[in-house]
Coordinates of C-alpha atoms in Angstrom, one line a residue:
M152 CA 2.7 16.9 -40.4
A153 CA 1.4 18.0 -36.6
A154 CA -1.6 15.5 -37.0
Q155 CA 0.8 12.5 -38.1
E156 CA 3.3 13.7 -35.1
T157 CA 0.9 13.5 -32.5
V158 CA -0.2 9.6 -34.0
D159 CA 3.9 9.0 -34.1
H160 CA 4.2 9.8 -30.2
K161 CA 5.4 6.8 -28.2
Y162 CA 3.0 5.9 -25.7
V163 CA 3.8 2.9 -24.7
Y164 CA 7.5 1.3 -23.6
D165 CA 8.3 -2.3 -21.9
F166 CA 9.6 -2.3 -19.3
A167 CA 12.9 -3.7 -20.8
E168 CA 12.7 0.3 -22.3
G169 CA 12.6 2.7 -19.3
N170 CA 14.2 3.2 -16.0
K171 CA 14.0 4.7 -12.8
D172 CA 14.9 8.6 -13.3
L173 CA 11.9 8.1 -15.9
K174 CA 9.6 9.1 -13.3
D175 CA 7.8 11.9 -15.1
L176 CA 7.1 10.0 -18.4
L177 CA 6.7 6.6 -16.5
G178 CA 5.5 6.4 -13.2
G179 CA 7.0 5.6 -9.9
K180 CA 5.6 2.0 -10.7
G181 CA 6.7 1.5 -14.6
A182 CA 9.8 3.0 -13.3
N183 CA 11.3 1.2 -10.6
L184 CA 9.6 -2.0 -12.5
A185 CA 12.4 -0.9 -15.6
E186 CA 15.1 -0.4 -12.8
M187 CA 14.2 -4.0 -11.9
T188 CA 13.9 -5.7 -15.4
N189 CA 17.0 -3.5 -16.6
L190 CA 18.9 -5.4 -12.8
G191 CA 18.7 -8.7 -14.3
L192 CA 15.9 -9.1 -10.9
P193 CA 12.9 -11.5 -12.1
V194 CA 10.3 -9.0 -12.7
P195 CA 6.8 -10.5 -15.1
P196 CA 6.8 -8.9 -18.1
G197 CA 4.9 -6.4 -19.2
F198 CA 4.4 -3.1 -20.2
T199 CA 4.3 0.8 -19.6
I200 CA 1.6 3.7 -20.6
T201 CA 2.6 6.6 -20.3
T202 CA 1.7 9.4 -17.8
E203 CA 1.2 11.8 -21.6
A204 CA -1.9 9.5 -22.3
C205 CA -3.0 9.8 -19.4
K206 CA -3.2 13.6 -19.7
A207 CA -4.4 13.4 -23.4
Y208 CA -7.5 11.6 -22.5
L209 CA -8.0 13.9 -19.3
A210 CA -8.2 17.1 -21.4
T211 CA -10.0 15.6 -24.6
G212 CA -12.6 12.6 -23.0
A213 CA -11.0 9.8 -25.9
E214 CA -7.7 8.5 -26.4
P215 CA -5.0 9.9 -28.4
A216 CA -4.0 9.3 -31.5
G217 CA -2.6 5.6 -32.0
L218 CA -2.2 4.7 -28.6
A219 CA -4.7 1.5 -29.4
D220 CA -2.4 0.6 -31.8
Q221 CA 0.4 0.8 -29.2
I222 CA -1.2 -1.4 -27.2
E223 CA -2.4 -3.4 -29.4
A224 CA 0.7 -4.6 -31.0
H225 CA 3.1 -4.1 -26.9
L226 CA 0.1 -6.5 -26.0
E227 CA 0.7 -9.0 -28.8
A228 CA 4.5 -8.9 -28.0
L229 CA 3.8 -9.8 -24.8
E230 CA 1.8 -13.2 -26.0
R231 CA 4.3 -14.2 -27.7
E232 CA 7.0 -14.0 -24.8
M233 CA 5.1 -15.5 -23.1
G234 CA 3.7 -17.7 -25.9
R235 CA 0.0 -17.4 -24.5
R236 CA -2.7 -15.0 -26.0
L237 CA -5.4 -12.7 -23.6
G238 CA -8.4 -14.2 -22.7
D239 CA -7.2 -17.4 -25.7
P240 CA -9.8 -20.6 -24.0
D241 CA -7.2 -23.3 -23.8
D242 CA -4.1 -21.9 -22.5
P243 CA -5.6 -17.9 -21.5
L244 CA -2.5 -15.2 -20.1
L245 CA -3.9 -13.2 -17.7
V246 CA -2.1 -9.3 -17.0
S247 CA -3.2 -6.7 -14.1
V248 CA -3.6 -3.1 -14.4
R249 CA -2.2 -1.0 -11.9
S250 CA -1.6 2.4 -12.1
G251 CA 1.2 4.2 -10.8
A252 CA 1.9 8.3 -10.6
K253 CA 5.5 9.4 -10.3
F254 CA 4.5 9.5 -6.9
S255 CA 2.7 6.8 -4.6
M256 CA -1.5 7.9 -4.7
P257 CA -3.1 5.3 -2.3
G258 CA -5.7 7.4 -3.3
M259 CA -5.5 6.1 -6.9
M260 CA -7.0 3.1 -8.3
E261 CA -6.6 -0.4 -7.0
T262 CA -4.5 -2.9 -9.1
V263 CA -6.6 -5.4 -11.5
L264 CA -5.9 -8.6 -11.1
N265 CA -6.7 -11.7 -13.6
V266 CA -8.3 -9.3 -16.4
G267 CA -8.9 -11.9 -19.5
L268 CA -10.9 -13.9 -17.8
N269 CA -14.5 -15.2 -18.9
D270 CA -16.8 -18.1 -18.3
R271 CA -14.3 -20.3 -21.3
S272 CA -10.8 -19.4 -20.3
V273 CA -11.7 -20.1 -16.8
V274 CA -11.8 -24.0 -18.2
G275 CA -8.3 -23.4 -19.5
L276 CA -6.8 -21.5 -16.8
S277 CA -8.0 -24.9 -14.0
A278 CA -6.2 -26.8 -16.9
Q279 CA -2.8 -24.5 -17.6
A280 CA -2.6 -25.3 -13.5
G281 CA -3.5 -29.1 -13.4
Q282 CA -6.7 -29.1 -13.0
N283 CA -6.7 -27.1 -10.6
D284 CA -10.5 -25.6 -10.4
R285 CA -10.5 -24.4 -7.0
F286 CA -7.6 -22.2 -8.2
A287 CA -9.3 -20.6 -11.6
W288 CA -12.8 -20.5 -10.5
D289 CA -11.0 -17.9 -6.6
S290 CA -9.4 -16.0 -10.0
Y291 CA -12.6 -15.4 -11.6
R292 CA -14.7 -14.3 -8.2
R293 CA -11.5 -12.0 -7.8
L294 CA -11.7 -10.3 -11.0
I295 CA -15.1 -9.5 -11.3
Q296 CA -14.7 -8.2 -7.6
M297 CA -12.1 -5.7 -8.4
F298 CA -13.6 -4.5 -11.8
G299 CA -16.8 -3.9 -10.5
K300 CA -15.5 -2.0 -7.8
T301 CA -12.2 0.1 -9.5
V302 CA -13.5 0.4 -13.0
C303 CA -17.4 0.1 -12.9
D304 CA -17.9 1.6 -9.4
V305 CA -20.3 -1.4 -7.6
P306 CA -20.3 -1.2 -4.1
G307 CA -17.8 -3.5 -2.6
E308 CA -19.3 -4.5 0.0
E309 CA -21.8 -6.1 -1.9
F310 CA -19.0 -8.2 -2.9
E311 CA -17.6 -8.3 0.6
H312 CA -21.6 -9.2 2.0
A313 CA -21.4 -12.5 -0.8
L314 CA -18.1 -14.0 0.6
E315 CA -19.3 -14.0 3.9
E316 CA -22.9 -15.3 3.1
A317 CA -20.6 -17.6 1.4
K318 CA -18.5 -18.9 4.2
R319 CA -20.7 -19.0 6.8
A320 CA -23.1 -21.4 4.5
K321 CA -19.9 -23.3 4.6
G322 CA -19.8 -23.0 8.2
T323 CA -15.5 -21.0 7.8
T324 CA -14.1 -17.8 9.0
D325 CA -11.8 -18.7 5.8
D326 CA -11.8 -17.9 1.9
L327 CA -9.4 -21.1 1.6
D328 CA -11.5 -23.8 3.2
L329 CA -13.9 -22.8 0.0
A330 CA -14.2 -25.4 -2.2
A331 CA -14.4 -24.9 -6.4
D332 CA -17.9 -25.8 -6.2
D333 CA -18.5 -23.2 -3.2
L334 CA -15.8 -20.5 -5.3
R335 CA -18.5 -20.6 -8.4
G336 CA -21.7 -20.5 -7.3
L337 CA -20.0 -17.2 -6.0
V338 CA -19.3 -16.3 -9.3
D339 CA -22.5 -16.1 -10.4
S340 CA -23.3 -14.3 -7.4
Y341 CA -21.4 -11.7 -8.4
K342 CA -21.8 -11.5 -11.9
K343 CA -25.9 -10.9 -10.5
I344 CA -24.0 -7.9 -8.0
F345 CA -22.1 -7.0 -10.8
A346 CA -25.6 -6.3 -13.6
K347 CA -27.8 -5.1 -10.8
H348 CA -25.5 -1.8 -10.4
T349 CA -24.1 -1.7 -14.2
G350 CA -27.3 -2.0 -16.1
R351 CA -25.0 -5.2 -18.2
E352 CA -23.3 -8.0 -17.9
F353 CA -20.0 -8.7 -16.6
P354 CA -17.6 -7.5 -20.2
Q355 CA -16.6 -11.2 -21.5
E356 CA -14.5 -10.1 -24.0
P357 CA -10.9 -10.2 -23.6
R358 CA -9.6 -6.4 -24.7
E359 CA -13.0 -5.1 -23.3
Q360 CA -11.9 -5.9 -20.0
L361 CA -8.3 -4.6 -20.6
D362 CA -9.3 -1.6 -22.0
L363 CA -11.7 -0.4 -19.9
A364 CA -9.7 -1.0 -16.8
I365 CA -6.8 1.0 -18.6
R366 CA -9.4 4.1 -19.2
A367 CA -11.0 3.4 -15.5
V368 CA -6.8 4.1 -14.2
F369 CA -6.8 7.7 -16.4
E370 CA -9.9 8.6 -15.0
S371 CA -9.1 7.6 -11.4
W372 CA -6.7 10.5 -11.8
N373 CA -9.4 12.9 -10.8
A374 CA -11.3 10.9 -7.8
E375 CA -11.8 12.3 -4.6
R376 CA -9.8 10.5 -2.7
A377 CA -7.5 10.7 -5.4
V378 CA -7.5 15.0 -5.4
V379 CA -7.6 15.2 -1.8
Y380 CA -4.5 12.6 -0.8
R381 CA -2.6 15.4 -3.2
R382 CA -3.6 18.5 -1.9
Q383 CA -2.6 16.8 1.7
E384 CA 0.5 15.4 0.8
R385 CA 0.9 19.0 -2.3
I386 CA 1.3 17.1 -4.5
P387 CA 0.6 19.0 -8.6
A388 CA -2.4 17.8 -9.9
D389 CA -1.4 18.1 -13.9
L390 CA 1.2 15.0 -13.6
G391 CA -1.1 12.4 -14.7
T392 CA -0.6 8.8 -13.6
A393 CA 0.9 6.1 -16.7
V394 CA -1.2 2.4 -16.8
N395 CA 0.9 -0.5 -16.2
V396 CA -0.4 -3.8 -17.7
V397 CA 1.5 -7.1 -16.6
A398 CA 1.1 -10.5 -17.3
M399 CA 0.2 -12.5 -13.6
V400 CA 2.0 -15.1 -11.7
F401 CA -0.5 -16.5 -9.5
G402 CA 0.3 -16.6 -5.6
N403 CA -2.6 -18.1 -4.9
L404 CA -2.5 -21.8 -6.6
G405 CA -2.0 -23.8 -3.0
P406 CA 0.2 -24.0 -0.5
D407 CA 3.5 -23.2 -2.0
S408 CA 2.7 -20.1 -2.9
G409 CA 1.9 -17.0 -1.7
T410 CA 2.7 -13.2 -1.7
G411 CA 4.2 -10.6 0.6
V412 CA 5.8 -7.2 1.4
S413 CA 8.6 -6.3 2.5
F414 CA 10.8 -3.3 4.4
T415 CA 14.6 -3.0 3.8
R416 CA 14.5 -2.0 6.8
D417 CA 11.5 -0.8 10.1
P418 CA 10.0 1.7 7.8
A419 CA 8.0 2.4 12.0
S420 CA 11.5 3.0 13.7
G421 CA 14.0 2.8 11.1
A422 CA 16.0 -0.3 13.1
Q423 CA 17.4 -2.2 10.5
G424 CA 16.5 -6.8 10.1
I425 CA 13.5 -8.4 8.4
Y426 CA 10.4 -6.6 8.2
G427 CA 6.9 -7.3 6.1
D428 CA 4.4 -9.1 5.9
Y429 CA 4.0 -13.6 3.9
L430 CA 0.9 -14.4 3.6
A431 CA 0.4 -18.2 1.7
N432 CA -1.2 -18.9 -0.6
A433 CA -3.0 -15.6 -1.7
Q434 CA -2.9 -12.4 -4.9
G435 CA -1.4 -9.6 -3.9
E436 CA -4.3 -6.6 -3.5
D437 CA -5.3 -9.7 0.1
V438 CA -1.9 -8.3 2.4
V439 CA -2.3 -4.8 1.5
A440 CA -6.2 -4.5 2.2
G441 CA -6.1 -6.8 5.1
I442 CA -8.5 -9.2 4.2
R443 CA -6.9 -12.3 6.4
N444 CA -4.2 -11.5 9.0
T445 CA -0.9 -12.2 7.6
V446 CA 2.4 -13.9 9.2
P447 CA 5.5 -12.0 10.3
L448 CA 7.7 -12.2 6.5
E449 CA 10.8 -14.4 9.4
E450 CA 8.2 -17.1 8.8
L451 CA 8.8 -17.6 4.8
E452 CA 12.4 -18.8 6.1
R453 CA 10.6 -22.1 7.7
I454 CA 7.7 -22.3 5.0
D455 CA 9.7 -21.4 1.2
K456 CA 13.7 -21.2 2.4
K457 CA 15.3 -20.9 -1.1
S458 CA 12.8 -17.9 -1.8
Y459 CA 13.8 -16.1 1.2
D460 CA 17.3 -16.3 0.9
E461 CA 16.8 -15.0 -3.4
L462 CA 13.9 -12.4 -1.6
L463 CA 16.9 -11.6 1.2
G464 CA 19.5 -11.1 -1.7
Y465 CA 17.4 -8.6 -3.8
M466 CA 16.4 -6.8 -0.9
A467 CA 20.2 -5.6 -0.2
R468 CA 20.9 -5.3 -3.8
L469 CA 17.9 -3.3 -3.9
E470 CA 18.9 -0.9 -1.2
E471 CA 22.5 -0.2 -2.2
H472 CA 21.8 0.7 -5.3
Y473 CA 18.9 3.3 -5.0
R474 CA 21.0 4.1 -1.7
D475 CA 17.1 4.1 0.9
L476 CA 15.0 2.1 2.4
C477 CA 13.0 -0.4 -0.3
D478 CA 9.7 -1.1 -0.1
I479 CA 9.2 -4.5 -2.4
E480 CA 6.0 -6.7 -3.4
F481 CA 7.0 -9.8 -4.2
T482 CA 4.8 -13.4 -4.8
I483 CA 6.0 -16.7 -5.2
E484 CA 4.1 -18.6 -7.6
R485 CA 4.6 -22.9 -6.9
G486 CA 8.6 -22.3 -5.4
K487 CA 9.5 -19.2 -8.2
L488 CA 9.7 -15.7 -7.0
W489 CA 8.9 -12.8 -8.6
M490 CA 9.6 -9.2 -7.9
L491 CA 5.9 -6.9 -8.5
Q492 CA 7.3 -3.6 -6.9
T493 CA 9.7 -1.7 -5.6
R494 CA 10.2 2.0 -4.5
V495 CA 11.5 3.9 -1.8
G496 CA 9.4 3.7 0.7
K497 CA 7.6 5.5 3.2
R498 CA 8.7 6.3 6.9
T499 CA 7.8 7.4 10.0
A500 CA 9.7 10.8 11.1
A501 CA 11.8 8.9 14.0
A502 CA 12.6 6.0 11.1
A503 CA 13.6 9.0 8.8
F504 CA 15.8 10.1 10.8
V505 CA 17.2 6.8 12.1
I506 CA 17.8 5.7 8.6
A507 CA 19.4 8.8 7.3
G508 CA 21.9 8.1 10.3
Q509 CA 22.3 4.7 9.9
L510 CA 22.7 5.0 5.7
V511 CA 26.1 7.7 6.0
D512 CA 27.7 4.9 8.2
E513 CA 27.1 2.4 6.3
G514 CA 28.6 4.8 3.5
L515 CA 25.4 5.0 0.7
I516 CA 25.4 8.5 1.8
D517 CA 27.0 12.0 3.0
L518 CA 26.1 13.9 6.1
D519 CA 24.7 16.5 3.7
E520 CA 22.5 14.0 1.2
A521 CA 21.2 13.0 4.3
L522 CA 20.1 16.6 5.8
H523 CA 18.0 16.6 2.7
R524 CA 16.0 13.3 3.9
V525 CA 14.4 14.7 6.6
N526 CA 12.3 18.2 6.6
G527 CA 10.7 20.9 9.7
A528 CA 7.6 19.0 9.5
Q529 CA 9.3 15.3 10.4
L530 CA 11.4 16.8 13.5
A531 CA 7.8 18.8 14.3
Q532 CA 6.2 15.4 15.0
L533 CA 8.9 14.1 17.1
M534 CA 8.0 16.7 19.6
F535 CA 4.8 15.1 20.7
P536 CA 4.4 13.2 24.1
R537 CA 4.2 9.6 24.0
F538 CA 2.1 7.8 26.6
R539 CA 3.6 7.4 30.7
L540 CA 2.2 4.0 31.6
D541 CA 1.4 3.6 35.0
H542 CA 0.6 -0.8 36.5
E543 CA -3.3 0.6 36.2
F544 CA -3.0 1.3 32.0
D545 CA -3.4 -2.3 31.2
P546 CA -3.8 -3.1 27.4
V547 CA -7.6 -4.6 27.1
A548 CA -5.4 -6.0 22.9
K549 CA -2.6 -6.1 21.0
G550 CA -2.1 -5.6 17.5
V551 CA 0.5 -4.7 15.5
G552 CA 2.7 -1.3 15.8
A553 CA 2.2 0.2 13.0
S554 CA 2.5 3.6 12.9
P555 CA 4.5 5.0 16.2
G556 CA 2.7 7.7 18.6
A557 CA 0.6 8.1 21.1
A558 CA -2.8 9.1 20.0
S559 CA -6.1 9.4 22.4
G560 CA -9.4 10.0 21.3
K561 CA -13.9 9.4 20.6
A562 CA -14.0 5.9 18.8
V563 CA -15.7 6.4 15.5
F564 CA -16.3 3.6 13.2
S565 CA -17.2 5.4 8.8
S566 CA -14.6 8.2 8.3
D567 CA -17.6 10.6 7.8
R568 CA -18.3 10.8 11.3
A569 CA -15.1 10.8 12.0
V570 CA -15.1 14.3 10.2
E571 CA -17.9 15.3 11.5
L572 CA -16.7 15.4 15.3
A573 CA -13.1 16.7 14.0
A574 CA -14.8 19.2 12.3
Q575 CA -16.4 20.0 16.3
G576 CA -13.0 19.7 17.4
E577 CA -13.2 16.6 18.6
S578 CA -10.4 14.1 18.9
V579 CA -11.2 10.8 17.4
I580 CA -9.6 7.6 16.4
L581 CA -11.0 5.5 13.8
V582 CA -11.9 1.6 13.7
R583 CA -12.2 -0.2 11.0
R584 CA -12.0 -3.4 10.5
E585 CA -9.7 -2.4 7.5
T586 CA -9.3 0.4 5.8
N587 CA -9.2 1.1 1.8
P588 CA -9.1 4.6 0.2
D589 CA -12.2 5.4 0.6
D590 CA -11.4 5.8 4.8
L591 CA -9.3 8.8 3.3
N592 CA -11.0 11.4 4.4
G593 CA -11.8 10.3 7.9
M594 CA -7.8 8.6 8.0
I595 CA -7.1 12.8 8.1
A596 CA -9.8 13.9 10.4
S597 CA -8.0 11.7 12.9
K598 CA -5.3 11.4 15.5
G599 CA -5.5 7.9 15.0
I600 CA -6.4 4.6 13.0
L601 CA -6.8 1.0 14.7
T602 CA -8.0 -1.9 12.8
S603 CA -8.2 -5.6 13.4
R604 CA -6.8 -7.0 10.4
G605 CA -3.7 -6.3 8.5
G606 CA 0.0 -6.0 9.1
K607 CA 2.8 -3.7 8.8
T608 CA 1.8 -3.9 5.3
S609 CA -1.5 -3.1 4.9
H610 CA -3.3 -0.5 3.2
A611 CA -4.3 1.7 6.6
A612 CA 0.0 1.3 8.1
V613 CA 1.4 2.4 4.6
V614 CA -1.3 5.5 4.3
A615 CA -0.5 6.0 8.2
R616 CA 3.4 6.0 8.1
G617 CA 3.3 8.2 5.3
M618 CA 0.8 11.2 6.9
G619 CA 2.4 10.9 10.5
K620 CA -0.6 9.3 12.2
T621 CA -0.5 6.8 14.6
C622 CA -1.8 3.5 13.9
V623 CA -2.1 0.4 15.2
S624 CA -3.4 -3.2 12.7
G625 CA -3.9 -6.5 12.5
A626 CA -5.2 -6.1 16.7
D627 CA -7.4 -9.6 15.9
E628 CA -8.9 -9.8 19.3
L629 CA -11.8 -6.4 18.4
D630 CA -15.1 -7.8 17.2
V631 CA -15.5 -4.3 15.0
N632 CA -19.4 -4.1 14.3
I633 CA -19.1 -1.7 11.8
P634 CA -23.5 -1.2 11.0
Q635 CA -23.9 -1.0 15.2
R636 CA -20.9 1.0 15.5
R637 CA -18.7 -1.4 18.7
F638 CA -16.3 -3.4 19.5
T639 CA -15.9 -6.5 21.8
V640 CA -12.4 -7.5 23.2
G641 CA -12.8 -9.4 27.1
G642 CA -16.0 -8.8 27.9
H643 CA -16.0 -4.9 27.3
T644 CA -18.0 -3.0 24.3
V645 CA -16.5 0.5 23.2
G646 CA -19.5 2.3 21.6
E647 CA -19.0 5.2 19.6
G648 CA -17.8 8.3 21.3
D649 CA -16.3 5.9 23.8
V650 CA -12.7 6.8 24.3
I651 CA -9.9 4.8 23.6
S652 CA -6.2 5.1 23.6
I653 CA -3.6 3.3 21.3
D654 CA 0.5 3.1 21.4
G655 CA 1.3 3.0 17.9
T656 CA 4.9 1.3 18.9
T657 CA 3.7 -1.7 20.9
G658 CA 0.4 -1.5 19.0
K659 CA -1.5 -1.4 22.7
V660 CA -4.7 -0.7 22.5
Y661 CA -6.7 1.1 26.5
L662 CA -9.5 1.8 27.2
G663 CA -10.5 5.6 28.4
E664 CA -7.5 8.3 28.6
V665 CA -4.0 7.0 29.5
P666 CA -1.2 10.7 30.2
V667 CA 1.3 10.8 28.4
M668 CA 5.0 12.2 29.2
P669 CA 7.5 14.8 27.1
S670 CA 9.0 13.5 24.0
E671 CA 12.7 12.3 24.9
V672 CA 13.4 14.9 21.1
V673 CA 12.4 17.6 23.4
Q674 CA 14.3 17.2 26.3
Y675 CA 17.1 16.3 24.3
F676 CA 17.1 20.6 22.8
E677 CA 15.3 21.6 26.5
G678 CA 18.9 20.0 26.9
T679 CA 17.8 18.0 29.7
V680 CA 19.0 14.8 27.9
D681 CA 22.6 13.8 27.4
A682 CA 22.7 12.6 23.1
E683 CA 26.3 11.4 23.5
R684 CA 24.8 8.6 26.1
S685 CA 21.4 8.4 24.9
D686 CA 20.4 4.6 25.2
N687 CA 17.9 6.2 22.2
P688 CA 18.6 5.7 18.5
L689 CA 16.0 8.5 17.8
V690 CA 18.3 11.6 20.1
R691 CA 21.5 10.1 18.8
A692 CA 20.0 10.3 14.9
V693 CA 18.3 14.5 15.6
H694 CA 21.8 15.0 17.7
R695 CA 24.1 14.1 14.2
I696 CA 21.9 15.8 11.8
M697 CA 21.0 19.1 13.9
T698 CA 24.7 19.3 14.6
H699 CA 25.9 19.1 10.4
A700 CA 22.7 21.4 9.7
D701 CA 24.4 23.8 12.6
R702 CA 27.4 23.9 10.4
R703 CA 25.4 24.2 7.4
R704 CA 23.3 26.8 8.4
R705 CA 23.8 30.4 6.4
L706 CA 20.6 32.0 8.7
T707 CA 20.9 32.3 12.4
V708 CA 17.5 32.0 14.1
R709 CA 17.6 33.5 17.2
A710 CA 14.8 32.5 19.4
N711 CA 10.7 32.0 19.0
A712 CA 9.8 35.2 20.7
D713 CA 5.7 35.2 19.9
T714 CA 5.7 35.6 23.7
A715 CA 6.8 36.4 26.7
E716 CA 6.6 32.6 27.3
D717 CA 8.5 31.3 24.3
A718 CA 11.3 34.4 25.0
A719 CA 12.2 32.7 28.4
R720 CA 11.9 29.3 27.2
A721 CA 14.3 30.0 24.6
R722 CA 16.9 32.3 27.1

């Protein structure tokens, strides 16, 4: 009887079967995809494999009984809905495979797109797209690259070097200038890299690709970088991750297609407005990885006003439904908007206070709820000083102010070096072209992060905001040379160990150490700033929430009296 119950256990849910309250079972991504589906938003169809399946797999090293059959049944239903079969050589269905734990975890396995493509179906994909050979071969090379790196542990740099070599041979620095023949050659190069590191040819059977990707998501739960992130964020180790299998929609079909990430408010400051990044003729991971620099989301109004207006409508609807800042991923496929993900967005400490106050004013939450949405650690972050910028401090570069704060330290160009110097008590700034989940240890060890690529929604920006680290991204004036451990900008060369300063509010980069001035929040608590008359929305928000905290508190804390200086300051 027990064995029968195991076989009959439900491990796979269609999106229409879940909702946002099932995060423990479906993970954050799956629960929110289900919620958007139920709200009637345009979500590509798919299904979610539960966290219970992951926990069973990790406990035994084998898939639980019944899982393979349930995946097969849901895949067949997806094929019927889409009118295509996975890997069909003439009209292929392709899917993405995405991890999705209860809590957003940058250390987890990255998405694998275009699962189901092989040497035969790449021709069918081209025909499906109107004999668009460039699109088909671009999609195939992306699959081999993502699958190789995330599923089979092939070093990602090897694929990147092959791509750079192909662009050099073409005399360009832009992926979009590579033609179909160039990409076909790149596929051959990628296959050789894959075979060299795995000892086997790239798998041509679509169902094998899918099964290997699903298992890789399960196993990524215990990857070192995931363990490090859980420890940093105090996330329990026994939750497991869900797996989302989603029908592919394509942002790389041409100039009328693209992909982006948007926020319903600025996750750095909390200011209301239109925030996010868009990248035309690209697939989703291009934005997060910072491969090419994006354009601000407002540009989408000029590029595709219909999709832009639809997106703003969905953003407003989601924020009202979730009663919070929402972080949204979307793709436009030949003028058709698709919603790929939403979640309650990570934000800086300053934004947490400002947004909580705004939502009270809008009647979405009350002051008690606002008080629960901030914490002491965030308040402590607001006590840090900011740069005092006198006229002699001229920036050498300007990027995107992705996560506010003032940070000075020695420039380092690898995560290992950041960890090593930080352990010796040094302040360091991690400098990269773009970061990826392998940089997590270095990001934790650093005072700030500086990248030459990416925008407000790149990996560096999102992780830095979540950890309260200062970050400037997309400073494309910097020519970052990782092997030689230096960057050049405006005639200056900065080597490893040279001190630089970054301002995560303005996005400016300075040479040397810039002096700092006290935080206005500290001045408010010390009584030297009048919150009622302050033009700083953060000071007003802190005052409002802390005043309410005083009204609600049951424990009286008089002073921190560890030292005579502390006692005198409190008095």
